[in-house]
Coordinates of C-alpha atoms in Angstrom, one line a residue:
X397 CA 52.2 135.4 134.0
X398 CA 53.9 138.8 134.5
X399 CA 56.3 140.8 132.9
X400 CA 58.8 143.1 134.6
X401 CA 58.6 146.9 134.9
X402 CA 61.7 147.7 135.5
X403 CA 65.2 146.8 135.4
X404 CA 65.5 145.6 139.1
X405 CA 62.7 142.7 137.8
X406 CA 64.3 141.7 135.3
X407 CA 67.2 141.1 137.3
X408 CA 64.5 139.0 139.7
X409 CA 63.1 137.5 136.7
X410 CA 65.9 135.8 135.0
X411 CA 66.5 133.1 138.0
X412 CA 62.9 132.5 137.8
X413 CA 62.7 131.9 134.1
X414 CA 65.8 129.4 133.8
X415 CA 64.3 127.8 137.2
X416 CA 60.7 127.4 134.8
X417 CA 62.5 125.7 131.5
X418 CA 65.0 123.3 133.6
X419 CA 62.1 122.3 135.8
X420 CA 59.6 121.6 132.8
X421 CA 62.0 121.5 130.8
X422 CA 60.9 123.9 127.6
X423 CA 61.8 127.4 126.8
X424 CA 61.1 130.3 129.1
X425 CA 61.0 134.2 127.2
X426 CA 61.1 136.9 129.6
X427 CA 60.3 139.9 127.8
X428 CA 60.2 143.5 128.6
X429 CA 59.1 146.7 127.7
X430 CA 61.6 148.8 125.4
X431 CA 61.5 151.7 127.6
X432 CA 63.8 149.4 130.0
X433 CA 66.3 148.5 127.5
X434 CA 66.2 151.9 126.0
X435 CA 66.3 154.4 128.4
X436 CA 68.5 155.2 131.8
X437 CA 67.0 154.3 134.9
X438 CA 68.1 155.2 138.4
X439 CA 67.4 151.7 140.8
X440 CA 68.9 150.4 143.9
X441 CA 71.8 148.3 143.8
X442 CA 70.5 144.7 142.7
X443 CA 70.5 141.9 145.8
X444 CA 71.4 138.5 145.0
X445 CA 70.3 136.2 147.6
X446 CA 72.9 133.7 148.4
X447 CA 70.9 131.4 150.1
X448 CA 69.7 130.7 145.9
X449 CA 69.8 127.5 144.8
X450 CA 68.6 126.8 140.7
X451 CA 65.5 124.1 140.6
X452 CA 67.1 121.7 137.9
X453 CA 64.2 119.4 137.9
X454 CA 64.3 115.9 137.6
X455 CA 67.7 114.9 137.2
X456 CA 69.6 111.6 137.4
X457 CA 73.1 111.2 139.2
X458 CA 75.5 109.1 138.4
X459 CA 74.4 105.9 140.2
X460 CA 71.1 106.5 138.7
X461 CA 72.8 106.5 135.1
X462 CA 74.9 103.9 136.2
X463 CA 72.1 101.1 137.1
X464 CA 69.0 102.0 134.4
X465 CA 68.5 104.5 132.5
X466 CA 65.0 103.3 131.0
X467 CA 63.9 102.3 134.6
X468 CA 63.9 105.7 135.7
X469 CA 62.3 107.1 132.2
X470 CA 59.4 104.6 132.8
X471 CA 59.0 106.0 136.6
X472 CA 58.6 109.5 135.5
X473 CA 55.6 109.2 133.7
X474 CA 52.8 111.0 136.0
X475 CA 53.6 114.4 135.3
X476 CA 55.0 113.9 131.8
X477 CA 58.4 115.3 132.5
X478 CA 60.9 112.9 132.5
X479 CA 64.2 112.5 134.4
X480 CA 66.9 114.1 132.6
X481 CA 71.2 113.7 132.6
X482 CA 73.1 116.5 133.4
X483 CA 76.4 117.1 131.3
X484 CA 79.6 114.9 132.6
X485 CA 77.7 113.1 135.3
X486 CA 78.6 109.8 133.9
X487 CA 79.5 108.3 130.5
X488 CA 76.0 106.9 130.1
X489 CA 74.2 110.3 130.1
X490 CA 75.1 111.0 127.0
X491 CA 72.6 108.8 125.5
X492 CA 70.1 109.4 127.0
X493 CA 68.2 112.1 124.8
X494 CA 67.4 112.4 121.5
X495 CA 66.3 115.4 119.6
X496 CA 65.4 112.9 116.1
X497 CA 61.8 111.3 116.3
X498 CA 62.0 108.2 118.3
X499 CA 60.2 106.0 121.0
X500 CA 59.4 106.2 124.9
X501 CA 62.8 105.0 125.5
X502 CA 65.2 106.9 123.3
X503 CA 65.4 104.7 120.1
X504 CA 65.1 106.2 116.9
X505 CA 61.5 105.6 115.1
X506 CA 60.1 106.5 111.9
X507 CA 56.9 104.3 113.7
X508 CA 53.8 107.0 114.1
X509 CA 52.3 104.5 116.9
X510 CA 55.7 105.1 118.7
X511 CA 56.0 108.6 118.3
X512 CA 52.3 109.2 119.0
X513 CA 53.5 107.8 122.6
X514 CA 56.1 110.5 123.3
X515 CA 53.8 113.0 121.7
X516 CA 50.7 112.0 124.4
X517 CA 53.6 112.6 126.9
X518 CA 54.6 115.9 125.9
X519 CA 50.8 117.0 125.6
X520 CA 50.6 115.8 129.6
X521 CA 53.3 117.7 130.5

């Protein structure tokens, strides 16, 4: 872990941090000094390299939503981050998450054996 020095990392950093949460997807906090958000500094223009592409992570595309959903939960087991849906990809990518307690596949549970499944998961990842 490192934390930027001055306001041309920061710049560098923020690609880096939302490459981190989509890839495992969790949160990423960059966080700086005060003396870079309080005070003037003279830096070079910031580069953005075009050549960039963001590291979404695991994600399903449409034909993947389209056959099985739970097929491709089960396969991503190893690391213990699953495949995710992206917004608008296809109608069946919407139900695909759940923020409410539920099971290895999606279903709501109150079950603690169920849970205690996606729990072990998260714990891998």
């Amino acid at each position: 872990m490192s934390v930027p020095s001055h306001p041309e990392e920061c710049f560098q950093f923020a690609p880096k941090a939302f490459d981190l949460a989509e890839r495992l997807q969790t949160p990423v906090l960059v966080l700086s000094d005060l003396d870079i958000g309080m005070n003037d500094w003279m830096c070079p223009d910031f580069k953005w390299d075009e050549s960039y592409r963001p590291d979404r992570g695991k994600v399903l595309d449409a034909e993947h939503c389209r056959r099985s959903i739970i097929l491709a939960l089960l396969r991503s087991r190893n690391d213990g981050i699953p495949q995710r849906t992206l917004p608008g990809v296809h109608p069946k990518g919407a139900y695909f998450a759940r923020g409410s307690g539920h099971t290895q596949y999606g279903g709501y549970t109150e079950d603690s054996k169920e849970y205690q499944v996606v729990i072990d998961r998260l714990r891998k990842k």
